[in-house]
Amino acid sequence: MNNYLLKVKDLKMHFPVKGGVLYKQINTVKAVDGISFNVKSGETIGLVGESGCGKTTVGRAILKLYNPTEGEVYFEDKNIVHLRPKELRIARRNMQIIFQDPFESLNSRHTIGYIIEEPFIIHKIGTSDERKQKSLNILKRVGLPENALNRYPHEFSGGQRQRIGIARAIALNPKLIICDEPVSALDVSIQSQILNLLLELQRELNLTYIFISHDLTVVKHISDRIAVMYLGKIVEFAEADTIYKNPMHPYTQALISAIPRPDPLYKGKRIVLQGDVPSPVNPPHGCSFHTRCPYAKDICKNKTPVLQMYNKDNDNDHLVSCHFAGEIG
């Protein structure tokens, strides 16, 4: 029996578009439009796609930083969508987030010591001396010196600030961490250090990650399974190796083909998508990808494909949302 820590069912996050003289709602942005997936305890789910596809919105809706428009989010079999504020605060001890920009996510007026102690203060854990000792231990765990406690965020480099963000996220020993593009703002050399730190912490603390990124090379390095998003929906979901070796959706195939190869002799086929990503305010009928898909047929324009099991070469967990999965590429 699978030990699912998180279950997301038909999650939707729609934002109203207001305008006119009376500033009334005139349309809706369908940022996330009905996605479902499960996350096992201790694994890393990679969430990838182009900018604007809804990846970050999914992460924030799971934590209820946004109130979902529809759907259910079960954490340890408890639906957090309907939790009261007090119950939600308790649940959030086990659900944390690492933000993309380590400088914007840290309060510049607070010392690092206070930033790391704040979760303990909010949840009324330990005395002042105990909190300080725990903060010191956490700093050491993420590779920062003890004297960092009395310094401020602007005194650190981007990589060090992200270590501080990670320290704050793991302070309460959570079970789930949403990593919202945690290395995209860092230099390549620093990215590898932060990724290795995340992997070490996962092994030590049995953490579960949802790793959001647009960089498929990074996602491949850290993920067990990968969900590919397009225009607010998951179009393909499978184990990381399967996604890279045997992509079934034409959008996934295009993303994989765009990954730079270190081999100068490599002459793989580069798939260049035509046109722009449609607006989530007015998504296309049928398959949302058909306006850019080189294989689109009439059925793609009129009927929305369902994310369903694609069974080939015993890939029993390979889900694809395409009318012609396995017939293209």
Coordinates of C-alpha atoms in Angstrom, one line a residue:
M1 CA 0.0 0.0 0.0
N2 CA 1.4 3.4 -1.0
N3 CA 2.2 5.7 1.8
Y4 CA 0.9 9.0 0.4
L5 CA 1.7 12.1 2.5
L6 CA -0.1 14.5 0.2
K7 CA -3.1 14.0 -2.1
V8 CA -4.2 16.7 -4.4
K9 CA -7.6 16.2 -6.1
D10 CA -9.0 18.4 -8.9
L11 CA -7.3 21.5 -7.6
K12 CA -8.3 24.8 -9.3
M13 CA -7.1 28.3 -8.6
H14 CA -8.9 31.0 -10.6
F15 CA -8.3 34.7 -10.2
P16 CA -10.9 37.3 -11.1
V17 CA -10.1 40.0 -13.7
K18 CA -11.8 43.2 -12.8
G19 CA -12.3 46.4 -14.8
G20 CA -14.8 48.9 -16.1
V21 CA -16.2 52.0 -14.3
L22 CA -17.6 49.9 -11.4
Y23 CA -14.5 47.7 -11.3
K24 CA -16.6 44.5 -11.6
Q25 CA -15.3 41.1 -12.5
I26 CA -15.2 40.8 -16.3
N27 CA -13.2 37.6 -16.7
T28 CA -11.2 34.9 -14.9
V29 CA -7.6 33.8 -15.1
K30 CA -7.5 30.0 -14.9
A31 CA -4.0 29.8 -13.3
V32 CA -4.6 26.2 -12.2
D33 CA -7.4 24.4 -13.9
G34 CA -8.0 21.0 -12.3
I35 CA -4.9 19.0 -11.4
S36 CA -4.6 15.8 -9.3
F37 CA -1.5 14.0 -8.1
N38 CA -0.2 12.1 -5.0
V39 CA 3.1 12.5 -3.2
K40 CA 4.7 9.6 -1.3
S41 CA 6.4 10.2 2.0
G42 CA 10.2 10.8 1.4
E43 CA 10.0 11.4 -2.3
T44 CA 10.6 14.4 -4.5
I45 CA 8.1 15.5 -7.1
G46 CA 9.4 17.8 -9.8
L47 CA 6.9 20.3 -11.2
V48 CA 8.1 21.7 -14.5
G49 CA 6.8 23.9 -17.3
E50 CA 7.2 27.3 -19.0
S51 CA 6.8 30.5 -17.0
G52 CA 3.2 31.2 -16.4
C53 CA 2.0 27.6 -16.5
G54 CA 0.8 27.7 -12.9
K55 CA 3.6 25.9 -11.1
T56 CA 4.1 28.4 -8.3
T57 CA 0.4 28.8 -7.9
V58 CA 0.0 25.1 -7.3
G59 CA 2.6 25.2 -4.5
R60 CA 1.0 28.2 -2.8
A61 CA -2.5 26.7 -3.1
I62 CA -1.3 23.5 -1.5
L63 CA -0.1 25.4 1.5
K64 CA -3.3 27.5 1.4
L65 CA -1.3 30.7 0.9
Y66 CA -4.0 31.0 -1.7
N67 CA -7.5 29.8 -1.0
P68 CA -8.2 27.2 -3.7
T69 CA -11.2 28.0 -5.9
E70 CA -12.1 24.3 -6.1
G71 CA -10.6 20.9 -5.2
E72 CA -9.2 19.1 -2.2
V73 CA -5.7 19.0 -0.6
Y74 CA -5.2 16.1 1.8
F75 CA -2.1 16.2 4.0
E76 CA -1.8 13.1 6.2
D77 CA -5.4 12.3 5.2
K78 CA -6.7 15.6 6.5
N79 CA -8.3 18.1 4.1
I80 CA -6.5 21.4 4.8
V81 CA -8.7 23.4 2.5
H82 CA -11.4 23.5 5.1
L83 CA -9.3 23.8 8.2
R84 CA -9.9 26.7 10.6
P85 CA -7.1 29.2 11.2
K86 CA -6.0 27.6 14.4
E87 CA -6.0 24.1 12.9
L88 CA -4.2 25.4 9.8
R89 CA -1.4 26.9 11.9
I90 CA -0.9 23.5 13.6
A91 CA -0.8 21.8 10.2
R92 CA 1.7 24.3 8.8
R93 CA 4.3 23.1 11.3
N94 CA 4.7 20.2 9.0
M95 CA 4.4 22.1 5.7
Q96 CA 7.0 24.8 4.8
I97 CA 8.2 26.6 1.7
I98 CA 11.5 27.8 0.3
F99 CA 11.0 30.9 -1.9
Q100 CA 12.7 31.7 -5.2
D101 CA 14.2 35.0 -4.2
P102 CA 16.2 34.5 -0.9
F103 CA 16.6 38.3 -0.4
E104 CA 12.9 39.3 -0.8
S105 CA 11.7 36.4 1.4
L106 CA 13.9 37.5 4.4
N107 CA 12.9 40.5 6.5
S108 CA 15.9 42.9 6.1
R109 CA 15.1 44.5 9.6
H110 CA 15.6 41.3 11.5
T111 CA 18.8 39.5 12.4
I112 CA 19.3 36.0 11.1
G113 CA 18.9 34.7 14.7
Y114 CA 15.4 36.2 15.0
I115 CA 14.4 34.9 11.5
I116 CA 15.3 31.3 12.4
E117 CA 13.8 31.6 15.9
E118 CA 10.5 33.1 14.7
P119 CA 8.9 29.7 13.8
F120 CA 9.6 28.6 17.4
I121 CA 8.2 31.9 18.8
I122 CA 5.0 31.6 16.7
H123 CA 4.4 28.0 17.8
K124 CA 5.5 28.7 21.4
I125 CA 8.3 26.2 21.4
G126 CA 11.1 26.3 24.0
T127 CA 12.6 29.0 26.1
S128 CA 14.7 31.9 24.8
D129 CA 17.9 30.0 25.5
E130 CA 16.6 26.8 24.0
R131 CA 15.5 28.6 20.8
K132 CA 18.9 30.2 20.5
Q133 CA 20.7 26.8 20.8
K134 CA 18.3 25.3 18.2
S135 CA 19.1 28.2 15.9
L136 CA 22.8 27.6 16.3
N137 CA 22.4 23.9 15.5
I138 CA 20.3 24.6 12.4
L139 CA 22.8 27.2 11.1
K140 CA 25.6 24.6 11.4
R141 CA 23.4 22.0 9.6
V142 CA 23.0 24.3 6.6
G143 CA 26.7 25.3 6.5
L144 CA 26.7 28.7 8.1
P145 CA 28.9 30.0 10.9
E146 CA 27.7 30.8 14.4
N147 CA 28.4 34.5 14.1
A148 CA 25.7 34.7 11.4
L149 CA 23.0 34.9 14.2
N150 CA 23.7 38.5 14.9
R151 CA 24.0 39.7 11.3
Y152 CA 21.4 40.9 8.8
P153 CA 20.4 39.4 5.4
H154 CA 22.1 42.1 3.3
E155 CA 25.5 41.0 4.7
F156 CA 25.3 37.6 3.0
S157 CA 25.7 36.4 -0.6
G158 CA 22.7 35.0 -2.6
G159 CA 23.8 31.4 -1.8
Q160 CA 24.2 32.1 1.9
R161 CA 20.8 33.8 2.0
Q162 CA 19.2 30.8 0.4
R163 CA 20.8 28.6 3.1
I164 CA 19.1 30.9 5.6
G165 CA 15.8 30.4 3.9
I166 CA 16.4 26.6 4.0
A167 CA 17.3 26.9 7.7
R168 CA 14.0 28.7 8.4
A169 CA 12.1 26.0 6.5
I170 CA 13.5 23.1 8.4
A171 CA 13.4 24.7 11.8
L172 CA 10.3 22.9 13.0
N173 CA 11.2 19.5 11.4
P174 CA 8.5 19.6 8.8
K175 CA 7.5 16.6 6.7
L176 CA 6.8 18.5 3.4
I177 CA 8.7 21.4 1.9
I178 CA 7.6 23.3 -1.3
C179 CA 10.8 24.4 -3.1
D180 CA 9.7 27.2 -5.3
E181 CA 12.5 27.6 -7.8
P182 CA 15.1 27.7 -5.0
V183 CA 18.2 27.8 -7.2
S184 CA 17.0 29.8 -10.3
A185 CA 18.4 33.1 -8.9
L186 CA 21.8 31.7 -8.1
D187 CA 25.0 31.1 -10.0
V188 CA 25.5 27.7 -11.5
S189 CA 28.3 26.8 -9.1
I190 CA 26.2 27.8 -6.1
Q191 CA 23.1 25.9 -7.5
S192 CA 24.9 22.6 -7.2
Q193 CA 25.8 23.3 -3.6
I194 CA 22.2 24.2 -2.6
L195 CA 20.9 21.1 -4.5
N196 CA 23.3 18.8 -2.7
L197 CA 22.3 20.4 0.7
L198 CA 18.6 19.8 -0.1
L199 CA 19.4 16.1 -0.9
E200 CA 21.5 15.7 2.3
L201 CA 18.7 17.2 4.4
Q202 CA 16.1 15.0 2.8
R203 CA 18.1 11.9 3.7
E204 CA 18.8 13.1 7.3
L205 CA 15.3 14.4 8.1
N206 CA 13.2 12.1 5.8
L207 CA 11.8 15.2 4.0
T208 CA 9.3 15.2 1.2
Y209 CA 9.8 17.8 -1.6
I210 CA 7.7 19.4 -4.3
F211 CA 10.4 20.9 -6.4
I212 CA 9.2 23.7 -8.7
S213 CA 11.4 24.7 -11.6
H214 CA 11.6 25.5 -15.3
D215 CA 15.1 24.0 -15.5
L216 CA 14.8 20.4 -16.6
T217 CA 18.4 19.6 -15.9
V218 CA 18.0 20.6 -12.3
V219 CA 14.7 18.8 -11.9
K220 CA 16.3 15.6 -13.3
H221 CA 19.0 15.7 -10.8
I222 CA 16.8 15.9 -7.7
S223 CA 13.4 14.4 -8.6
D224 CA 11.9 10.9 -8.3
R225 CA 8.9 11.6 -10.4
I226 CA 8.1 14.6 -12.6
A227 CA 4.8 16.3 -13.5
V228 CA 4.9 18.5 -16.6
M229 CA 2.5 21.4 -16.6
Y230 CA 1.0 23.4 -19.5
L231 CA -1.5 26.2 -19.1
G232 CA -2.7 25.2 -15.6
K233 CA -2.9 21.5 -16.3
I234 CA -0.7 18.4 -15.9
V235 CA 0.0 16.9 -19.4
E236 CA 2.4 14.2 -18.4
F237 CA 3.4 12.5 -15.1
A238 CA 5.9 9.7 -14.7
E239 CA 9.2 8.7 -13.1
A240 CA 12.1 11.0 -13.9
D241 CA 14.0 8.5 -16.0
T242 CA 10.9 7.7 -18.0
I243 CA 10.2 11.4 -18.7
Y244 CA 13.7 11.9 -20.1
K245 CA 14.1 8.6 -22.0
N246 CA 10.5 8.1 -23.3
P247 CA 8.5 11.4 -23.3
M248 CA 5.0 10.8 -24.7
H249 CA 3.4 14.2 -24.8
P250 CA 4.5 16.5 -27.7
Y251 CA 5.0 19.4 -25.2
T252 CA 7.3 17.2 -23.0
Q253 CA 9.2 16.1 -26.1
A254 CA 9.8 19.8 -27.0
L255 CA 11.1 20.6 -23.5
I256 CA 13.4 17.6 -23.5
S257 CA 14.8 18.5 -26.9
A258 CA 15.7 22.0 -25.7
I259 CA 18.0 20.7 -22.9
P260 CA 21.6 21.7 -23.8
R261 CA 23.9 18.7 -24.3
P262 CA 27.6 18.7 -23.2
D263 CA 28.5 16.6 -26.2
P264 CA 29.6 18.7 -29.2
L265 CA 29.0 15.8 -31.6
Y266 CA 25.4 15.3 -30.4
K267 CA 23.0 15.9 -33.3
G268 CA 19.6 15.2 -31.7
K269 CA 16.4 16.7 -33.2
R270 CA 15.5 20.1 -31.8
I271 CA 11.7 20.6 -31.6
V272 CA 10.8 24.3 -32.0
L273 CA 7.3 25.1 -30.9
Q274 CA 5.5 27.7 -33.0
G275 CA 3.4 30.6 -31.6
D276 CA 3.0 31.9 -28.1
V277 CA 1.4 30.3 -25.0
P278 CA -2.3 31.0 -25.0
S279 CA -3.8 33.3 -22.4
P280 CA -5.1 31.5 -19.3
V281 CA -8.0 34.0 -19.4
N282 CA -9.2 32.4 -22.6
P283 CA -7.6 29.0 -23.1
P284 CA -8.2 27.1 -26.3
H285 CA -11.1 24.6 -26.6
G286 CA -10.2 20.9 -26.6
C287 CA -6.5 20.2 -25.9
S288 CA -4.9 23.4 -24.6
F289 CA -1.7 22.6 -26.5
H290 CA -3.3 22.1 -29.9
T291 CA -2.5 25.6 -31.1
R292 CA 1.2 24.9 -30.9
C293 CA 1.3 21.1 -31.4
P294 CA 2.8 19.9 -34.8
Y295 CA 0.6 16.7 -34.6
A296 CA -2.8 18.3 -33.8
K297 CA -5.8 17.0 -35.6
D298 CA -9.5 17.8 -35.5
I299 CA -10.2 15.8 -32.4
C300 CA -7.6 17.9 -30.5
K301 CA -9.5 21.1 -31.3
N302 CA -12.8 19.7 -30.1
K303 CA -12.2 17.2 -27.3
T304 CA -10.2 17.7 -24.1
P305 CA -7.9 14.7 -23.5
V306 CA -7.9 13.1 -20.1
L307 CA -4.7 12.5 -18.1
Q308 CA -4.7 8.7 -18.1
M309 CA -2.4 5.7 -17.8
Y310 CA -0.2 5.0 -20.8
N311 CA 1.0 1.4 -20.6
K312 CA 4.1 0.7 -22.6
D313 CA 7.2 -1.3 -21.7
N314 CA 5.7 -1.8 -18.2
D315 CA 5.6 1.9 -17.4
N316 CA 2.6 1.4 -15.2
D317 CA 2.8 4.9 -13.6
H318 CA 3.2 6.8 -16.9
L319 CA 0.2 9.3 -17.2
V320 CA -0.3 11.3 -20.4
S321 CA -2.9 13.8 -21.5
C322 CA -2.8 13.3 -25.3
H323 CA -5.2 11.7 -27.8
F324 CA -2.2 10.2 -29.7
A325 CA 0.2 9.3 -26.9
G326 CA 2.6 6.6 -28.2
E327 CA 1.8 7.4 -31.9
I328 CA 4.0 10.5 -32.2
G329 CA 7.7 11.2 -31.8

